[in-house]
Coordinates of C-alpha atoms and ligand atoms in Angstrom, one line a residue:
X30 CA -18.3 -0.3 7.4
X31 CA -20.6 -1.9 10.0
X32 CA -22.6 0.5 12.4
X33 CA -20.6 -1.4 15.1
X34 CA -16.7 -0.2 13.9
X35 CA -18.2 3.3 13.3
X36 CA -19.5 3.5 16.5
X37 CA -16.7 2.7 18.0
X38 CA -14.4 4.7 16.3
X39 CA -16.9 7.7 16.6
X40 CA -17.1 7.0 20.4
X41 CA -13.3 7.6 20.4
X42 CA -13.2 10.8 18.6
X43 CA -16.2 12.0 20.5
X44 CA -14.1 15.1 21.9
X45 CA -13.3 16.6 18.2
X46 CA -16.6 16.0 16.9
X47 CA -18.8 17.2 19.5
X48 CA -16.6 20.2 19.4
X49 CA -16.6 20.9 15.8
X50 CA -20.6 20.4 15.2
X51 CA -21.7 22.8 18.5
X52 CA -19.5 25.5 16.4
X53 CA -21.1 24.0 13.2
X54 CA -25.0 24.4 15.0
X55 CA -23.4 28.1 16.2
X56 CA -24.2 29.9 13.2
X57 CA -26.5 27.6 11.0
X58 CA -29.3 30.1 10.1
X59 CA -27.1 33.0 10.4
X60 CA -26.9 35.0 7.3
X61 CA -24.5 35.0 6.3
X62 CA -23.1 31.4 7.9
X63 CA -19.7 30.8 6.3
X64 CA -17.5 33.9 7.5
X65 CA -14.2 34.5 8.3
X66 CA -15.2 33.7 12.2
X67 CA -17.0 30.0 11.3
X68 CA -13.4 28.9 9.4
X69 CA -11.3 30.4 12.5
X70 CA -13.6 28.1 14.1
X71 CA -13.0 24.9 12.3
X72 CA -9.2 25.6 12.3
X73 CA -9.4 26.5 16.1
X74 CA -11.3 22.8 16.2
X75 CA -8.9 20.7 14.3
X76 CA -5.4 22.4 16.4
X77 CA -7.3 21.3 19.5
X78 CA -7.7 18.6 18.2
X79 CA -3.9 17.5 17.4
X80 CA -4.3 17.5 13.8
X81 CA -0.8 20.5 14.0
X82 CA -1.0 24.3 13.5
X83 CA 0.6 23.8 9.8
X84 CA -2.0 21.3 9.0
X85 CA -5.3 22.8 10.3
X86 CA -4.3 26.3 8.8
X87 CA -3.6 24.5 5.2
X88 CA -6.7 22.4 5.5
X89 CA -9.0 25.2 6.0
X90 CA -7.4 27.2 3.3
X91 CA -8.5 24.5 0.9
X92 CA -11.9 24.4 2.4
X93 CA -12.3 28.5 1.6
X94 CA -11.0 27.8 -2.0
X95 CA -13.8 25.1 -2.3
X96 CA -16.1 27.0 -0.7
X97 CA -16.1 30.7 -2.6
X98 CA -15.6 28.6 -5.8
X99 CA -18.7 26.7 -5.1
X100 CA -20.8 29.5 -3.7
X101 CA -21.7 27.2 -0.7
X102 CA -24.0 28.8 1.8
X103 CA -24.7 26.3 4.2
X104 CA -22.4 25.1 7.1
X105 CA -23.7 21.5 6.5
X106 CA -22.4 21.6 2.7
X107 CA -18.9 23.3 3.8
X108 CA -17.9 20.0 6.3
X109 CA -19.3 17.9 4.0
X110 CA -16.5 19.4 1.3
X111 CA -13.9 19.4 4.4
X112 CA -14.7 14.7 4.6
X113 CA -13.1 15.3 1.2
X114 CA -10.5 17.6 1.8
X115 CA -9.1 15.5 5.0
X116 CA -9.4 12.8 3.2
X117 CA -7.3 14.2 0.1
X118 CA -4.8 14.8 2.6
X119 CA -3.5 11.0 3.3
X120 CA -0.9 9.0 1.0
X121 CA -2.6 6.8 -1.4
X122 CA -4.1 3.4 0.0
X123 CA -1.4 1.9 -2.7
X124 CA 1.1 2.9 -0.7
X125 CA 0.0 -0.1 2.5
X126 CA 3.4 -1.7 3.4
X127 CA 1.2 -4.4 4.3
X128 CA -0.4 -5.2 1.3
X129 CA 2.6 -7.5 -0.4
X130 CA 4.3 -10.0 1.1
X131 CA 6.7 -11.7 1.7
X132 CA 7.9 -8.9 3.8
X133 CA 9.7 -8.6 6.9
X134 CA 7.9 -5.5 9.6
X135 CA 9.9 -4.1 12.3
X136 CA 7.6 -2.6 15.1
X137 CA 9.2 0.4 16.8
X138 CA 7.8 2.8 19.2
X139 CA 8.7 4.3 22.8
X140 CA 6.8 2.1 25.9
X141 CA 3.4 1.4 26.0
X142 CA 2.5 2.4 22.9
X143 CA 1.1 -0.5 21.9
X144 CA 3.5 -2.6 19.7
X145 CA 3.3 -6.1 20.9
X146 CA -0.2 -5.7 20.6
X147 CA -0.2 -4.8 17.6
X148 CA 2.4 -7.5 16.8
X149 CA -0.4 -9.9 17.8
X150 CA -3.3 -8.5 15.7
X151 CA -1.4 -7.9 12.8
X152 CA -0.1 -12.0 13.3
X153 CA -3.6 -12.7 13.8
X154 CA -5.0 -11.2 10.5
X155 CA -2.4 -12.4 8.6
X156 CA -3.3 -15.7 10.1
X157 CA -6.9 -15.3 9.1
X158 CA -5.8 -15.1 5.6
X159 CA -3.6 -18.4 5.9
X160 CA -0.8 -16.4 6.0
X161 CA 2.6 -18.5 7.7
X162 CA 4.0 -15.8 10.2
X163 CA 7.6 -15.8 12.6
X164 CA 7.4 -12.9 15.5
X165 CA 10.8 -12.3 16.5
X166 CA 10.6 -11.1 20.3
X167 CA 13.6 -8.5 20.1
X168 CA 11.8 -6.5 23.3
X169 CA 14.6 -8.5 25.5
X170 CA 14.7 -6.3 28.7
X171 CA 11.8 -7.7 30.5
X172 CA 10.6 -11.5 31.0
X173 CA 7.0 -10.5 30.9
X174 CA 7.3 -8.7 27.6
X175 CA 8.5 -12.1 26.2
X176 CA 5.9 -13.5 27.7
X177 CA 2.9 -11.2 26.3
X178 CA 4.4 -12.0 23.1
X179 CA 4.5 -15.5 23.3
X180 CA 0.3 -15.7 24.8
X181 CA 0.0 -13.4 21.0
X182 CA 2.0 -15.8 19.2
X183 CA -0.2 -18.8 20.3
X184 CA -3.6 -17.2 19.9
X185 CA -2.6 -16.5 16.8
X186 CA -1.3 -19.7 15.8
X187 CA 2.4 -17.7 14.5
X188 CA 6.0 -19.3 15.0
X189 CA 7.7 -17.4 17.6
X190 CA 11.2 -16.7 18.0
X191 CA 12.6 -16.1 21.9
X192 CA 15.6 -16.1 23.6
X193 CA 16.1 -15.4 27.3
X194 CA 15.7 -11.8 28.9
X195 CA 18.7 -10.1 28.4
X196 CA 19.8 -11.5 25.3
X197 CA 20.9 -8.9 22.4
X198 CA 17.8 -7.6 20.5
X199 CA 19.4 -7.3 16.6
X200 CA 20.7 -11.4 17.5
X201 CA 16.9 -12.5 17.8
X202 CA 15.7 -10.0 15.0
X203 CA 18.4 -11.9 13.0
X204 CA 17.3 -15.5 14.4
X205 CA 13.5 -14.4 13.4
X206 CA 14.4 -13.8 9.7
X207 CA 16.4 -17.0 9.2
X208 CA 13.1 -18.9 10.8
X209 CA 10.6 -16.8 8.4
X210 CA 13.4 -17.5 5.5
X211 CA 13.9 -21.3 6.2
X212 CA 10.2 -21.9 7.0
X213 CA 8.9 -20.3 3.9
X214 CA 7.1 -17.2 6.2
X215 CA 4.9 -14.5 4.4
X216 CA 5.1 -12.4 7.2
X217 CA 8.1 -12.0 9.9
X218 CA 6.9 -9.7 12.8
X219 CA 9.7 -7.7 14.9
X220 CA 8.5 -7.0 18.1
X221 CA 11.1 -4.6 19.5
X222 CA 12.0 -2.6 22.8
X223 CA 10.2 0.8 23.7
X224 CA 11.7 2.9 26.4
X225 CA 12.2 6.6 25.6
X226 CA 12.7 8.0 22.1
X227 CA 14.8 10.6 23.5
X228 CA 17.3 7.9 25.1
X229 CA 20.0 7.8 22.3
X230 CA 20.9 4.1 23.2
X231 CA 17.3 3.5 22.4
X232 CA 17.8 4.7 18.7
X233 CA 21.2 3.0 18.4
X234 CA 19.9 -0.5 19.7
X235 CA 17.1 0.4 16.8
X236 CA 19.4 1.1 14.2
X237 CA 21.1 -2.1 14.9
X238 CA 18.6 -4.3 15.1
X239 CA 17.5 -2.2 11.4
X240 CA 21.1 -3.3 9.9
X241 CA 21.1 -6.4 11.0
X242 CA 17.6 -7.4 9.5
X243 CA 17.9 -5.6 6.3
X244 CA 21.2 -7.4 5.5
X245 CA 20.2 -10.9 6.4
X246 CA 16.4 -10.5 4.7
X247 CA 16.2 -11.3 1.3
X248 CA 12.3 -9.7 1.5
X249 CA 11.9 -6.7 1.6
X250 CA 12.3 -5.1 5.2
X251 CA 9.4 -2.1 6.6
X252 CA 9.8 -0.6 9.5
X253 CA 6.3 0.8 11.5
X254 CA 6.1 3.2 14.0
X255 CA 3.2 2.0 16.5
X256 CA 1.9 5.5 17.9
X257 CA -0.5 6.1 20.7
X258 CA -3.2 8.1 19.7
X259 CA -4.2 9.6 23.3
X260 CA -0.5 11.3 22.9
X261 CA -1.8 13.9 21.6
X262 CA 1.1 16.5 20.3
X263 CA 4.0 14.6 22.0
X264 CA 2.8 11.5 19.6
X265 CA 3.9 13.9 16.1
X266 CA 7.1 14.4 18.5
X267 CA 8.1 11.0 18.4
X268 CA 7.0 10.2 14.9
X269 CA 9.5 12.9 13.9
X270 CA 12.5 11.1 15.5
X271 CA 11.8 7.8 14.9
X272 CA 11.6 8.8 11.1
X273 CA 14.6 10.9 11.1
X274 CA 16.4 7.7 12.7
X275 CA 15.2 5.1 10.8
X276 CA 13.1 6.4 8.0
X277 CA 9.8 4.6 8.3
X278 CA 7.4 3.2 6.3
X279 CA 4.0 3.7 7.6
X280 CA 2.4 4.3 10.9
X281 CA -0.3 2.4 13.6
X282 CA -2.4 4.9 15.6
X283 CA -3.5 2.8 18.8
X284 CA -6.3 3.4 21.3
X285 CA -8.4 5.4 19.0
X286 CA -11.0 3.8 21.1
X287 CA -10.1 5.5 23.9
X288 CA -10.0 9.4 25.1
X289 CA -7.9 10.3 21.7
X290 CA -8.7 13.4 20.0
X291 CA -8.0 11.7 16.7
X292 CA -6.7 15.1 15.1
X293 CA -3.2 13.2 15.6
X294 CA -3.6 11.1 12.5
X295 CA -4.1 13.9 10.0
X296 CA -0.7 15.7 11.3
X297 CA 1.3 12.1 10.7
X298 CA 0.2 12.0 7.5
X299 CA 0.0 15.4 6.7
X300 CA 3.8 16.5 7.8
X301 CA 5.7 13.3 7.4
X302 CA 3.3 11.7 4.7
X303 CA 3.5 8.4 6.3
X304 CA 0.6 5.9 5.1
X305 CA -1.9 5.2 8.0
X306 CA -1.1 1.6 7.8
X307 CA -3.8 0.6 11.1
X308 CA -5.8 1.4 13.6
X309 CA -5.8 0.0 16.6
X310 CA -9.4 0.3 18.4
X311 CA -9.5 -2.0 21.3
X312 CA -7.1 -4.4 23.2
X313 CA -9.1 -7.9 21.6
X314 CA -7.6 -10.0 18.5
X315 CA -9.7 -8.2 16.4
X316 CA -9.5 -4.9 17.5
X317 CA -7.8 -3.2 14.7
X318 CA -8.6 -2.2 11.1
X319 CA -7.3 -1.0 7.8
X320 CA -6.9 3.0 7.9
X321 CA -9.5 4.6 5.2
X322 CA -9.0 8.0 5.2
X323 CA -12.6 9.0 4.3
X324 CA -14.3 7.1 7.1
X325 CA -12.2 8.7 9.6
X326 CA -13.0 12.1 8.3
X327 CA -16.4 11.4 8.6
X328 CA -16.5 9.8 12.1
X329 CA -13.6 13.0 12.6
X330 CA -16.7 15.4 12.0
X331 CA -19.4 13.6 12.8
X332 CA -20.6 13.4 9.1
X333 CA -22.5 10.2 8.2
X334 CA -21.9 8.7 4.4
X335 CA -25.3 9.8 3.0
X336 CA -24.5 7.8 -0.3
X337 CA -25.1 4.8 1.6
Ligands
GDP427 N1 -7.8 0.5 24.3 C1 -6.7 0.1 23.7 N2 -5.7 -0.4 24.3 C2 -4.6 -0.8 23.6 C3 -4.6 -0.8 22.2 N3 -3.4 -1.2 21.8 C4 -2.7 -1.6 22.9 N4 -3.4 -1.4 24.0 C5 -3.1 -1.6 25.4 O1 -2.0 -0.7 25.7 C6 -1.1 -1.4 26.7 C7 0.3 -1.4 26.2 O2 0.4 -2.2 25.0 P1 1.7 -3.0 24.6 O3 1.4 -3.7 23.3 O4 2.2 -3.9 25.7 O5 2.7 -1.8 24.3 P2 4.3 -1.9 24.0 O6 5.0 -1.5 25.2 O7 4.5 -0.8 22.9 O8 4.6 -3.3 23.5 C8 -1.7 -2.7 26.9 O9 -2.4 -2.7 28.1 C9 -2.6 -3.0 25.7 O10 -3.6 -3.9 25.9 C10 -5.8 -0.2 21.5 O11 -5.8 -0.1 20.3 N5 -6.8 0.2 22.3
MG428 MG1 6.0 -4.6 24.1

């Protein structure tokens, strides 16, 4: 990892980590250092910083274990054991929904989040590897949304597939596979419609636009759920509905460049074991990055790779 991306990452989960190593400099040369009040501490740290009650409380169990198994004594040695027990905590890399192709992604996610963004970047890396890549623009409600997509398309050098605002979503989802099909596409992209999670129509048109694509694609079909990271608790919210609606196959954290506590990412993975499948750090081409569970532990804590 260049010094850049983990600067930049670590920038963005400043909060958690400043908060976690002032209760970490808080009783180093106390005797003795590691008691009950230093792992209240840690767990305190990691709820406030989104990571779920369920989750903190589980991962600083582990962390004990570890720790009275080891006879650690130092505060230093006990979050360098807790890099590895986050880490631990995330699906396999093997699991990357991105990783073969061809495949067809649908993008879903309330507004804002970030999806035809992240439409883009992901057309633009797939790009970079001389990858051929349809976006279907099935976000139909507003002009400008068709737009944004299109100025992504084009930077990227991807096919896109449009039709005028208003026009039904699963039609141009449908459209968008036939293109990737008939063109030979690794990659068909589904930008879709945000809105509220909690508007039932919302999930319906999803569910539609699901069917519709799943029966028509003869690759296999993955749906992502594009998440805002500076959501904070109301980010696990929506994660649970979209999956209990359409039962999804990974997850891309957004603005983790931006005032996100970063906890957010471990509760994903840890209650709905979703892979991590991105992260999006910045609103450029190249703003975004394969999820490895270890570095963001590290840049979680503040805890440099020493082995380096
Ligand atoms: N800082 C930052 N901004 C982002 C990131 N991803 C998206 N954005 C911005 O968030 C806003 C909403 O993104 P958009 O893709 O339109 O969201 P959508 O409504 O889900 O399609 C835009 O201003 C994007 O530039 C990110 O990773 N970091
Ligand atoms: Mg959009």
């Amino acid at each position: 990892m260049s010094a850049a991306w983990w600067d930049r990452l670590s920038d963005g989960l400043s909060k958690t980590r400043d908060a976690i190593q002032s209760r970490v400099a808080s009783v180093t040369g106390r005797t003795p250092a590691l008691d009950d009040a230093f792992f209240e501490g840690l767990e305190e740290a990691l709820i406030l910083a989104d990571a779920g009650a369920s989750a903190a409380a589980d991962l600083v169990e582990h962390l004990r274990d570890l720790v009275r198994r080891e006879r650690l004594r130092e505060p230093a040695e006990a979050l360098e054991r807790l890099v590895g027990v986050i880490a631990d905590a995330f699906p396999p890399e093997s699991r990357d929904p991105l990783s073969d192709l061809p495949a067809v992604i649908l993008l879903v996610g309330v507004n804002g989040s970030g999806k035809t963004t992240t439409a883009g970047k992901l057309a633009y890396e797939a790009r970079g590897a001389g990858r051929r890549v349809v976006i279907g623009s099935a976000d139909t409600y507003r002009a400008a949304a068709i737009e944004q997509l299109r100025v992504w398309a084009d930077r990227a050098g991807a096919t896109v597939v449009e039709r005028q605002r208003g026009a039904d979503p699963a039609s141009v989802a449908f459209e968008a596979v036939a293109a990737g099909q008939q063109t030979g596409a690794d990659l068909v992209l589904i930008d879709t419609a945000g809105r509220l999670h909690t508007s039932p129509d919302l999930m319906e048109e999803l569910k539609k636009v699901d069917r519709v694509v799943r029966k028509r694609s003869e690759a296999p079909v993955r749906s992502l759920l594009v998440l805002d990271a500076t959501a904070g608790q109301n980010a696990l919210q929506q994660a649970r509905e979209f999956h209990a609606a359409l039962g999804l196959d990974g997850v891309v954290l957004t603005k983790l460049d931006g005032t996100a506590t970063g906890g957010i990412v471990i509760g994903v993975a840890f209650e709905l074991d979703l892979p991590i499948v991105r992260i999006g750090v910045g609103e450029a081409p190249e703003d975004m990055h394969a999820f490895d569970a270890c570095e963001f532990a590290r840049a979680l804590l503040g805890v440099r790779d020493t082995q380096v």
